[in-house]
Coordinates of C-alpha atoms in Angstrom, one line a residue:
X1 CA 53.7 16.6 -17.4
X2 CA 52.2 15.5 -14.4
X3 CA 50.4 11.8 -13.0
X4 CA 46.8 13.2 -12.4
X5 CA 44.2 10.7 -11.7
X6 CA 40.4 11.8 -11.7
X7 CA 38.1 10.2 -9.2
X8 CA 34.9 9.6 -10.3
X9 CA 33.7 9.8 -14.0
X10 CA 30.6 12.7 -13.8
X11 CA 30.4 15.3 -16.3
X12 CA 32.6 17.3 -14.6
X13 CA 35.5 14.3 -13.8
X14 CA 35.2 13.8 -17.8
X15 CA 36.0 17.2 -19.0
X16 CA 38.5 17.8 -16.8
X17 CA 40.0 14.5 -17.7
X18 CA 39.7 15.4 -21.5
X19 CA 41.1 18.4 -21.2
X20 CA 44.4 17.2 -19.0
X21 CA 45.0 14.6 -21.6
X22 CA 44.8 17.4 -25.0
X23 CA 47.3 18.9 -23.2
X24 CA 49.8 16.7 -22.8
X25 CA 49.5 15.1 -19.0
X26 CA 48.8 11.5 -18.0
X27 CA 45.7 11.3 -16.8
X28 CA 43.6 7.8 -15.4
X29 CA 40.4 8.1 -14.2
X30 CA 38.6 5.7 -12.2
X31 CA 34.6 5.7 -11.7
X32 CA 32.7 2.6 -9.5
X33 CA 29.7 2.1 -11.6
X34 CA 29.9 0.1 -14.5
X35 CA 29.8 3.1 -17.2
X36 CA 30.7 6.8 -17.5
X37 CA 28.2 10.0 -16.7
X38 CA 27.2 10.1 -13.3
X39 CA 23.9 11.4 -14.2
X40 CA 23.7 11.3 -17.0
X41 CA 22.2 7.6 -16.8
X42 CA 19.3 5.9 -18.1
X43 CA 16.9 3.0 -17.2
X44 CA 15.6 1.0 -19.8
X45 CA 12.2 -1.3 -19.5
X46 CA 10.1 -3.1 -21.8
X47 CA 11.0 -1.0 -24.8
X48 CA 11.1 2.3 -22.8
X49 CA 13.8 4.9 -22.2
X50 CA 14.0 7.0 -18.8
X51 CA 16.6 9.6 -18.1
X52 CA 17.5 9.4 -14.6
X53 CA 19.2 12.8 -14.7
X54 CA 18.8 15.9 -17.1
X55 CA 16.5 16.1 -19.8
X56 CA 17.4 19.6 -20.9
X57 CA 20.7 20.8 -22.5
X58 CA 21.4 24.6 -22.0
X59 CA 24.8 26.5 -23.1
X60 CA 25.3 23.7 -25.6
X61 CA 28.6 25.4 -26.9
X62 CA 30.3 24.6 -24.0
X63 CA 29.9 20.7 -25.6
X64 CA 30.7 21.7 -28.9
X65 CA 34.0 23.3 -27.7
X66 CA 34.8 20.0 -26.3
X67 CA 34.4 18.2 -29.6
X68 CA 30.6 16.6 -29.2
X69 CA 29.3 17.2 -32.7
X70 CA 26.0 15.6 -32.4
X71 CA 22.7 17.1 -33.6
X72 CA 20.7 18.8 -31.1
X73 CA 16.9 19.7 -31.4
X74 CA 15.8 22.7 -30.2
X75 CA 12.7 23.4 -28.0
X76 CA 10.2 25.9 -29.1
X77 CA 8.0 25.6 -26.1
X78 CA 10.4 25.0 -23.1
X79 CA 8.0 24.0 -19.7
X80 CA 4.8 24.4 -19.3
X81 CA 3.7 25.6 -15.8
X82 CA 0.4 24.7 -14.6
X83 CA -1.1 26.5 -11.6
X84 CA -3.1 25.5 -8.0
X85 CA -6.0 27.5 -9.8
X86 CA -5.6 25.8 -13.1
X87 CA -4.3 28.7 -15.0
X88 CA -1.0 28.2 -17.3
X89 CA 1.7 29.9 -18.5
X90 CA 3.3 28.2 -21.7
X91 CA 7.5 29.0 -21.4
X92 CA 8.5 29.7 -24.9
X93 CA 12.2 30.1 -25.8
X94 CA 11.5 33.1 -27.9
X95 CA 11.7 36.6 -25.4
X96 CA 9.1 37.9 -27.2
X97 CA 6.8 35.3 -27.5
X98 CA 7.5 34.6 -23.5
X99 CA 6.6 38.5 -22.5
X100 CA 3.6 37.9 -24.5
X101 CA 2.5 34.4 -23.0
X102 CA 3.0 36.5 -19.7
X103 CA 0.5 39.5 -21.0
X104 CA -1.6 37.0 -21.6
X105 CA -1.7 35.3 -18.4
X106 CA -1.6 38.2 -16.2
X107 CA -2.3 41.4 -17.9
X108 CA 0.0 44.2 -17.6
X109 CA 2.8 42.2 -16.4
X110 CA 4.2 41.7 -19.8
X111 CA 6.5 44.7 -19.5
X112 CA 7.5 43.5 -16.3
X113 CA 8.7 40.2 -17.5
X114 CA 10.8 41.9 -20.1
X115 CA 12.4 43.8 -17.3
X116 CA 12.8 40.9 -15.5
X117 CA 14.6 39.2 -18.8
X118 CA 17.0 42.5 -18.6
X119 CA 18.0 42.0 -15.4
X120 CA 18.9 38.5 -16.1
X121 CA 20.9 39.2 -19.1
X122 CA 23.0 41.7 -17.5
X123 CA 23.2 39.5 -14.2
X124 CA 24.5 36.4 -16.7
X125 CA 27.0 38.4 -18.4
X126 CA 28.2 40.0 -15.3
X127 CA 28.4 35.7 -13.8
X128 CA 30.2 34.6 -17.1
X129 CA 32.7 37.3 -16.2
X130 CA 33.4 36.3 -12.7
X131 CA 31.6 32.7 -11.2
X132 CA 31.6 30.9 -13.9
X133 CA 34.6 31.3 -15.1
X134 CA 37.4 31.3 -12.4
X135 CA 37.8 29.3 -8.8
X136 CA 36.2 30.6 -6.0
X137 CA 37.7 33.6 -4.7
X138 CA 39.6 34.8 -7.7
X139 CA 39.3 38.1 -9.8
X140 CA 39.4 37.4 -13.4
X141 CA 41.1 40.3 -15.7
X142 CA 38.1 40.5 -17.5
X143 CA 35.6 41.4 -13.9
X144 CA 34.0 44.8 -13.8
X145 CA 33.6 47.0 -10.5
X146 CA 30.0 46.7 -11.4
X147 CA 29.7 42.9 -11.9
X148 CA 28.6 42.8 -8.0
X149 CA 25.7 44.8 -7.8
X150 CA 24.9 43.2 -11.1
X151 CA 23.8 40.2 -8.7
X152 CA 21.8 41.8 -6.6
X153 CA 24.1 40.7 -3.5
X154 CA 21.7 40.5 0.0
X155 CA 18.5 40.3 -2.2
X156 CA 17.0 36.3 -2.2
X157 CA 15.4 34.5 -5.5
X158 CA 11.5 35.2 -4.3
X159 CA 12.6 39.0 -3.1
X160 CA 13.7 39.6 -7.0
X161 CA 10.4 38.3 -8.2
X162 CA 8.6 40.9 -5.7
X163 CA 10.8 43.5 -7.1
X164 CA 9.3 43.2 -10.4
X165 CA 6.1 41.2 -10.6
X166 CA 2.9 41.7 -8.4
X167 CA 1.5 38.2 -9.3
X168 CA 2.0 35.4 -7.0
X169 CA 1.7 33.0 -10.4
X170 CA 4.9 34.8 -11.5
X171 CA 6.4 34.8 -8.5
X172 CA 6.1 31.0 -8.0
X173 CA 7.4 30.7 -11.6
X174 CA 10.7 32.3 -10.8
X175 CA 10.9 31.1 -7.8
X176 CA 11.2 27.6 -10.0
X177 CA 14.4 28.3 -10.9
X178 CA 15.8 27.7 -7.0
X179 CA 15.2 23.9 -7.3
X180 CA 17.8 24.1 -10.3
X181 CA 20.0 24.4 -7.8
X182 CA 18.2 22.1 -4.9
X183 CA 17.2 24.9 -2.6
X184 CA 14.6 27.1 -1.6
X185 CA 13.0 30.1 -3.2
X186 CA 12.8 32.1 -0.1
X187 CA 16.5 31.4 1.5
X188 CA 18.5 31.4 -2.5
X189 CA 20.2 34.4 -3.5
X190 CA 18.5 36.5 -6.4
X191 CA 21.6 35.8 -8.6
X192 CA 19.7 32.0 -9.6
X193 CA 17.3 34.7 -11.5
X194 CA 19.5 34.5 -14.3
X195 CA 18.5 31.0 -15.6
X196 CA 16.0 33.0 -17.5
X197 CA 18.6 34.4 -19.6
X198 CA 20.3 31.3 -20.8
X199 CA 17.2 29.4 -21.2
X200 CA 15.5 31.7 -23.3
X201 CA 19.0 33.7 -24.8
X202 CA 20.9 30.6 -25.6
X203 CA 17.6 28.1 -25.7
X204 CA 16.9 24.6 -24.6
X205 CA 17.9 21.7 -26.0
X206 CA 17.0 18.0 -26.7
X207 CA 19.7 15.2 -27.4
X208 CA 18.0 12.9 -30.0
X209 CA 18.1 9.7 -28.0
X210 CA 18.4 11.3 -24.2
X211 CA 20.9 13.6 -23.0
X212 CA 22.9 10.2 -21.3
X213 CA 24.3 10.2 -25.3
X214 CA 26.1 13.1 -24.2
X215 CA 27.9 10.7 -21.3
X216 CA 28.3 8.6 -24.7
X217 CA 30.7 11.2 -27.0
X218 CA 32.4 12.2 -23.9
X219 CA 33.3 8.8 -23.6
X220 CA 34.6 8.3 -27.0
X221 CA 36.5 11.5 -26.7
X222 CA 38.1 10.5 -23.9
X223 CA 39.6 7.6 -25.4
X224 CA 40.5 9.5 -28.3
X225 CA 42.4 11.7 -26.0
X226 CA 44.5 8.9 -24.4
X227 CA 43.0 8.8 -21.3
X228 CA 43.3 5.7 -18.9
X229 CA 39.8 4.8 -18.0
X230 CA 39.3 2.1 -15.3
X231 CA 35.1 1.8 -14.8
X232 CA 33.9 -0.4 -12.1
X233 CA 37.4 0.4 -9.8
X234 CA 36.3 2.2 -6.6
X235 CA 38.7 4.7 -5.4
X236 CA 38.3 3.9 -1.3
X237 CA 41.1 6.6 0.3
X238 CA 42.9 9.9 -1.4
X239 CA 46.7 9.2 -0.2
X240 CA 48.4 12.4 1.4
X241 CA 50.4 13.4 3.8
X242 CA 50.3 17.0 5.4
X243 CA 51.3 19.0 2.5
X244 CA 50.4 17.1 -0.6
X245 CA 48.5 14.2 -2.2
X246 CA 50.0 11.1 -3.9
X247 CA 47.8 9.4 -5.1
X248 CA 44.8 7.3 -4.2
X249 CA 44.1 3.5 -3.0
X250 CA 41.5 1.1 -4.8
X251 CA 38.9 -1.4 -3.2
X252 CA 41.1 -4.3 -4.3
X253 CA 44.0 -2.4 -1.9
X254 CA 46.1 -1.3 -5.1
X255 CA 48.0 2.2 -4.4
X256 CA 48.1 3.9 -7.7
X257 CA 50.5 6.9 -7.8
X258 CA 49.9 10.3 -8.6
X259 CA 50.8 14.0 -8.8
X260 CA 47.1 15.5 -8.6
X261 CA 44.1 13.9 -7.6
X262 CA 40.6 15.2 -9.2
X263 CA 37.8 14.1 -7.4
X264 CA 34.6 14.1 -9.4
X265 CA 32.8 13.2 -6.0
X266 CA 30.7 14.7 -3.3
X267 CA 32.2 17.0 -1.0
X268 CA 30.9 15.4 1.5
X269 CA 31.9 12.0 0.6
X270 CA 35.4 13.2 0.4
X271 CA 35.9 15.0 3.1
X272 CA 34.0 12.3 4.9
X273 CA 35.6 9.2 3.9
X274 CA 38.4 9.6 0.9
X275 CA 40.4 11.9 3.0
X276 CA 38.4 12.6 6.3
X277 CA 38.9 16.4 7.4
X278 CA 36.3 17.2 10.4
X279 CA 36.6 21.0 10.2
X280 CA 35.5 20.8 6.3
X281 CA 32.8 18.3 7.3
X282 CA 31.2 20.8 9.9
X283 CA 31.6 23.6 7.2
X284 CA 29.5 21.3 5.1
X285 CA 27.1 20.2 7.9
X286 CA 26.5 23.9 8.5
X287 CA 25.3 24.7 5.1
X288 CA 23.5 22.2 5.0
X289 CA 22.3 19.4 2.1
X290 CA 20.3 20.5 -1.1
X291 CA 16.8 18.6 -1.7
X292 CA 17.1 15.0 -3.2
X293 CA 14.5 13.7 -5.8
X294 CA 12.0 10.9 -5.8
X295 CA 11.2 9.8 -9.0
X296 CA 8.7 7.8 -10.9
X297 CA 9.5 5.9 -14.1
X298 CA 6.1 5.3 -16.0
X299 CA 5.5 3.2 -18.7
X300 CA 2.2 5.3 -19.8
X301 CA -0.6 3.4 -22.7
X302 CA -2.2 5.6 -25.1
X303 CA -0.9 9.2 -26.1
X304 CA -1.8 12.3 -24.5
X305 CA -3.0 14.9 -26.4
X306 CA -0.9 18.3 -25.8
X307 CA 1.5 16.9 -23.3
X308 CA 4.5 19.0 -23.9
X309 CA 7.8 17.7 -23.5
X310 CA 8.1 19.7 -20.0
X311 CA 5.8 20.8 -17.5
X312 CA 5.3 21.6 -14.3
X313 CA 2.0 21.5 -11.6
X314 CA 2.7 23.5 -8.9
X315 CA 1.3 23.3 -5.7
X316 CA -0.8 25.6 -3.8
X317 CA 1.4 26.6 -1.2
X318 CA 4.8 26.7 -2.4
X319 CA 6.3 28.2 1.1
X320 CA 4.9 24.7 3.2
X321 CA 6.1 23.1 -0.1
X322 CA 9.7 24.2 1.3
X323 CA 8.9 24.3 4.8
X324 CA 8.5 21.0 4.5
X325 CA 11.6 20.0 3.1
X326 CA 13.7 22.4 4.8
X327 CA 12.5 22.8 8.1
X328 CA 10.6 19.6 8.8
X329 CA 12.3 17.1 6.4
X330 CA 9.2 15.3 5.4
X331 CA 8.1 15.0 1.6
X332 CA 5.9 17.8 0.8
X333 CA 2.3 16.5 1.3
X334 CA 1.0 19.0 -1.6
X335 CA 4.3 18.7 -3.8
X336 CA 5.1 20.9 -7.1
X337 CA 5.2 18.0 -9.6
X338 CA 7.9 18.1 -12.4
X339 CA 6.7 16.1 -16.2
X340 CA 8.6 15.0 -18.3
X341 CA 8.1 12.6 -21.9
X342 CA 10.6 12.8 -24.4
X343 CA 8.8 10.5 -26.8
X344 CA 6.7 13.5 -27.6
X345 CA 9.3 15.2 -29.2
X346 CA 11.6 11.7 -29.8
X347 CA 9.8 8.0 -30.6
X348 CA 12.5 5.8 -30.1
X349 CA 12.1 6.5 -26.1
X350 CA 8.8 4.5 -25.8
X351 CA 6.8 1.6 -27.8
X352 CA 4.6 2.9 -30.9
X353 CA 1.3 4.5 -29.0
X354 CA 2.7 4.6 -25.5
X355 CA 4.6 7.2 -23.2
X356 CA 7.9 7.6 -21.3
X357 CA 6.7 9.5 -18.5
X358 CA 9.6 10.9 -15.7
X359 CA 7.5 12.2 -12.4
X360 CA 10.1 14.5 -10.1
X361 CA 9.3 15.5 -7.0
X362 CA 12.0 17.5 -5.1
X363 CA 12.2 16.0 -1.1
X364 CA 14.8 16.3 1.8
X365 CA 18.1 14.1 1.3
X366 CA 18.2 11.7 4.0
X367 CA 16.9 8.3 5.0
X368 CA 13.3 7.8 3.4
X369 CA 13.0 4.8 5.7
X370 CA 12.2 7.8 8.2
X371 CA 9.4 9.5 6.2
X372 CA 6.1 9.5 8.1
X373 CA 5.0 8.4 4.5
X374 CA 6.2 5.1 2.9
X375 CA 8.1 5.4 -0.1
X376 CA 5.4 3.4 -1.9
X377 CA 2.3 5.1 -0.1
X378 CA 4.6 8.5 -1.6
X379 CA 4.1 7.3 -4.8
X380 CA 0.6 6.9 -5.0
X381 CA -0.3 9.9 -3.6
X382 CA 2.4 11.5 -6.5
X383 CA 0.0 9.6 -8.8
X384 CA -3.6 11.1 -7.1
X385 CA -1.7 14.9 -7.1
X386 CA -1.1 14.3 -10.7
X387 CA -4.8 13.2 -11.3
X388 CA -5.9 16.6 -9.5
X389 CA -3.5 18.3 -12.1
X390 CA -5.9 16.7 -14.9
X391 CA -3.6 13.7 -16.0
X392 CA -5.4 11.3 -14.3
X393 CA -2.7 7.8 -15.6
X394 CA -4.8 5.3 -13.8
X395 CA -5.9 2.6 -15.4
X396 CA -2.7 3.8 -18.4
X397 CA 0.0 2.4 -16.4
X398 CA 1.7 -0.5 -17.7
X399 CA 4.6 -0.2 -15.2
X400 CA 5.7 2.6 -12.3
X401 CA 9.5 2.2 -10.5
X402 CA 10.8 4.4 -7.8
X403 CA 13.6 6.2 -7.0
X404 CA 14.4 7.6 -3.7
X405 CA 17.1 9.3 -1.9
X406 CA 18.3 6.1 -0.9
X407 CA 19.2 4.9 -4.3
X408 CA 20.7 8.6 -5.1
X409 CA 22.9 7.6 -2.2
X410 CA 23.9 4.6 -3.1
X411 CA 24.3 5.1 -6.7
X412 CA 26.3 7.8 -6.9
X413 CA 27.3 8.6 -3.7
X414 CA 25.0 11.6 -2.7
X415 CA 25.1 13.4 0.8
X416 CA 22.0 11.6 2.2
X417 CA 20.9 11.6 -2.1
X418 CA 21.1 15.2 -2.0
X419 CA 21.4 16.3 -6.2
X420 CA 23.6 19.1 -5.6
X421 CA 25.4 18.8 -2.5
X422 CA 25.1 21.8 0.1
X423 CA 22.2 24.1 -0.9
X424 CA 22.0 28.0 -1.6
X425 CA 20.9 29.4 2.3
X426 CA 21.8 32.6 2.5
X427 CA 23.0 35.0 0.3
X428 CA 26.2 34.6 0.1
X429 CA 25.7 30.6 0.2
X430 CA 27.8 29.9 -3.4
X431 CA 30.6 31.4 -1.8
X432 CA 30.6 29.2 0.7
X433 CA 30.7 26.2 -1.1
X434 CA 33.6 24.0 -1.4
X435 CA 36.1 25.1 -3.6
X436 CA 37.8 23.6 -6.9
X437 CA 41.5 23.7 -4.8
X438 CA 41.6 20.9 -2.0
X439 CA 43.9 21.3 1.4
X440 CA 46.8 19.8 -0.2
X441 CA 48.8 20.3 -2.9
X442 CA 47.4 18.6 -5.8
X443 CA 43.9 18.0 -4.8
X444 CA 41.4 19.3 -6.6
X445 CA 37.4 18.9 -6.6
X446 CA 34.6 18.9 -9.2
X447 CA 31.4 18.2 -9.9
X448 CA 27.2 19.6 -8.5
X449 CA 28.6 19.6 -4.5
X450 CA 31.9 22.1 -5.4
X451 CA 32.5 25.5 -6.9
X452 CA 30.5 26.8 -9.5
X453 CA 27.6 24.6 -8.4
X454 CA 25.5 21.8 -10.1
X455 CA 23.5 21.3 -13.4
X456 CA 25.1 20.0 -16.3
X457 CA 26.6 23.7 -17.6
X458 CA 28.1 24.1 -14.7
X459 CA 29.9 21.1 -13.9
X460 CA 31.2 21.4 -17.5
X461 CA 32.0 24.5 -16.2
X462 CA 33.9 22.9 -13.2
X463 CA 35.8 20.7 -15.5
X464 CA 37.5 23.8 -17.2
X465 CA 38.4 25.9 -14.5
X466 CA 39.5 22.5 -12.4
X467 CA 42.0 21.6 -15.5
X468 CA 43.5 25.6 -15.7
X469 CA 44.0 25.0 -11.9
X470 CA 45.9 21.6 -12.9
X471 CA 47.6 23.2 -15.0
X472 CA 49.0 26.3 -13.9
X473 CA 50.2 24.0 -11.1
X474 CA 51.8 20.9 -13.0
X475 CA 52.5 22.7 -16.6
X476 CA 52.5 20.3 -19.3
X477 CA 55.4 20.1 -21.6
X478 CA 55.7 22.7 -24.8
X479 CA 54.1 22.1 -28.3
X480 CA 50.7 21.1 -27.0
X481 CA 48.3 23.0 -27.9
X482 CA 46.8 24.9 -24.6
X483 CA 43.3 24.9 -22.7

């Protein structure tokens, strides 16, 4: 049985600490804010509920596996995108229905979405075999010869959506699926393209109440499990000497002892501060962060009529869009704007007649102070973008707050706010990100900046294959039942 203690209480800290506890290891875990779930946060206002993080649940057995029972409602209608020329294509979970939404929009590309939905499957089964389910650089038993080309290794996210559709519409729609992981279209690897597959294989789903009431039965399972948990502690220095950790030092200056160290933290912040390491930090600097967020929060009067739960206005030029981020580090003047109001589909997030509106615009991580646009100018030209899209809120708004990179940063601890740590450039970028297995012995690392990547799944994800690696390394004692 080992000491493990788990820095940092994210979705991906918490199922690795639930899982070390059911099999028989003492595990503490110590997070700085004042409640579990990283992300998985909220803001409340004047009767209205926000999610600050995800609003979508996919691959919800990986949370029943765990334990988290709760009723889910699934979404018949995932996103709605809305084009620069007005056009829209309605994302329905159903394959069928999809290829024919995409027949629909541009004729005689409906067989080339269901091609497309092929190649995800098969690329999705081929990751579930290898990425996903193993650290980074190891062959699982179960990996095929095959499972490689099943990627499409050297091809990028927009090449794949040339391969099969001749729309730009399309193209921009796949190209979506980059920001799920805070990069660019045009620099992510192809392998992103299969998001299609879970989304509309395994569907999308709603957590009555906001996915932060996930954050909420991982919590109580926790303490079910036994496990030590310390919330408003901050871990300030992983303890280690050459070979191996020992443990980890609070704010107050307490040493607390250990034989493993999880740490549910950005890459950057570790390697940076917890347990500085300039080689890894240059590794990290090279790839580069992923895009941050700027959010609006909008207490919205009246109903809308339509508005889905999901949606998305893209912009008209979707390569500037990234330019912009990427390459010049300024917010994108014409910016793809993501919607989102769960009181359509859930009343108890807003007052009787009103709206919960969540307005996400992806942006470089950094220092907003440096934007040739105020933060609060930003916001009002969000708001005038929005109006071009045809939901014109003025003279609706009973409230708008802001969110910037800034308070990514300093809430959770973000690389400059970035979402998900290092982005995908390149290829071969998720190969290159840090690893579950730290330098020294009994250091491990999870969570959206580390091996298999970020997004709720995955960190999950994380959480498993970081507890096998705990495991295999400190076994736990006999007559527990296993992982």
């Amino acid at each position: 049985m080992a000491e493990v203690i788990v820095v940092g209480g994210g979705g991906g800290g918490m199922v690795a600490a639930l899982l070390l506890a059911r099999r028989g290891h003492r595990v503490r875990l110590y997070e700085r804010l004042g409640r579990l779930g990283g992300k998985l946060a909220e803001r409340r206002r004047d009767g209205f509920t926000f999610s600050l993080g995800p609003s979508l649940l996919t691959l919800p057995e990986i949370f029943r596996e765990l334990g988290v029972a709760r009723a889910l409602v699934e979404l018949e209608e995932l996103c709605r995108y809305r084009f620069a020329d007005g056009s829209e294509l309605r994302a329905y979970s159903d394959p069928d229905r999809m290829a024919v939404e995409v027949e629909r929009l541009a004729p005689g590309e409906g067989a080339a979405w269901r091609a497309f939905y092929r190649w995800a499957v098969s690329c999705l089964e081929a990751s579930r075999r290898t990425f996903f389910t193993a650290p980074r650089g190891h062959r699982p038993e179960q990996a095929r010869i095959g499972d490689l080309l099943a990627i499409a290794p050297g091809r990028t996210l927009d090449g794949l959506a040339r391969r099969f559709f001749r729309d730009p519409r399309l193209r921009q729609y796949v190209g979506r699926y980059a920001t799920y992981a805070g990069s660019s279209p045009y620099r992510a690897p192809a392998a992103l393209g299969c998001i299609p597959a879970i989304e509309h294989g395994d569907g999308g789903w709603y957590v009555p109440g906001g996915l932060p009431r996930l954050a909420d039965d991982l919590t109580r399972l926790l303490a079910e499990a036994g496990v030590d948990v310390h919330t408003g502690r901050e871990v300030v220095e992983v303890i280690a000497d050459r070979s191996a950790v020992s443990g980890v030092v609070l704010a107050s200056g307490e040493r607390v002892s250990a034989d493993a160290v999880v740490v549910n933290a950005d890459a950057a912040a570790l390697y940076g501060g917890l347990l500085p390491d300039r080689r890894r930090m240059r590794r990290i600097a090279r790839l580069g962060p992923s895009t941050s967020a700027f959010l609006l929060l909008a207490g919205v009067e009246g109903r809308t009529e339509g508005l889905p739960h999901h949606s998305i206005a893209f912009s008209a030029d979707y390569r500037r869009e990234f330019r912009d981020i990427f390459e010049r580090g300024v917010p994108p003047e014409d910016p793809t704007i993501s919607i989102g109001c769960s009181a359509v589909d859930d009343p108890s997030q807003a007052p009787a007649g009103a709206e919960n509106w969540v307005l996400l615009v992806n942006v470089p991580a950094g220092d907003p102070g440096r934007w040739p646009i105020p933060p609060d100018a930003y916001r009002d030209l969000v708001l005038e973008r929005l109006a071009r899209h045809g939901h014109d809120l003025s003279g609706r708004l009973r409230f708008v707050e802001s969110f910037t990179p800034a308070d990514l940063r300093d809430r959770y601890g973000a690389w400059g706010g970035a979402v998900y740590g290092t982005a995908y450039r390149g290829v071969l970028a998720p190969f290159r990100r840090p690893g579950n297995r730290g330098p020294r012995r009994g250091l491990y690392l999870v969570g959206g900046s580390a091996h298999p990547g970020g997004g709720l799944p995955l960190v999950a994800m994380g959480g498993r294959i970081v507890a096998s690696l705990v495991e295999r390394d400190f076994p736990a004692r006999t007559g527990v039942r296993s992982l």
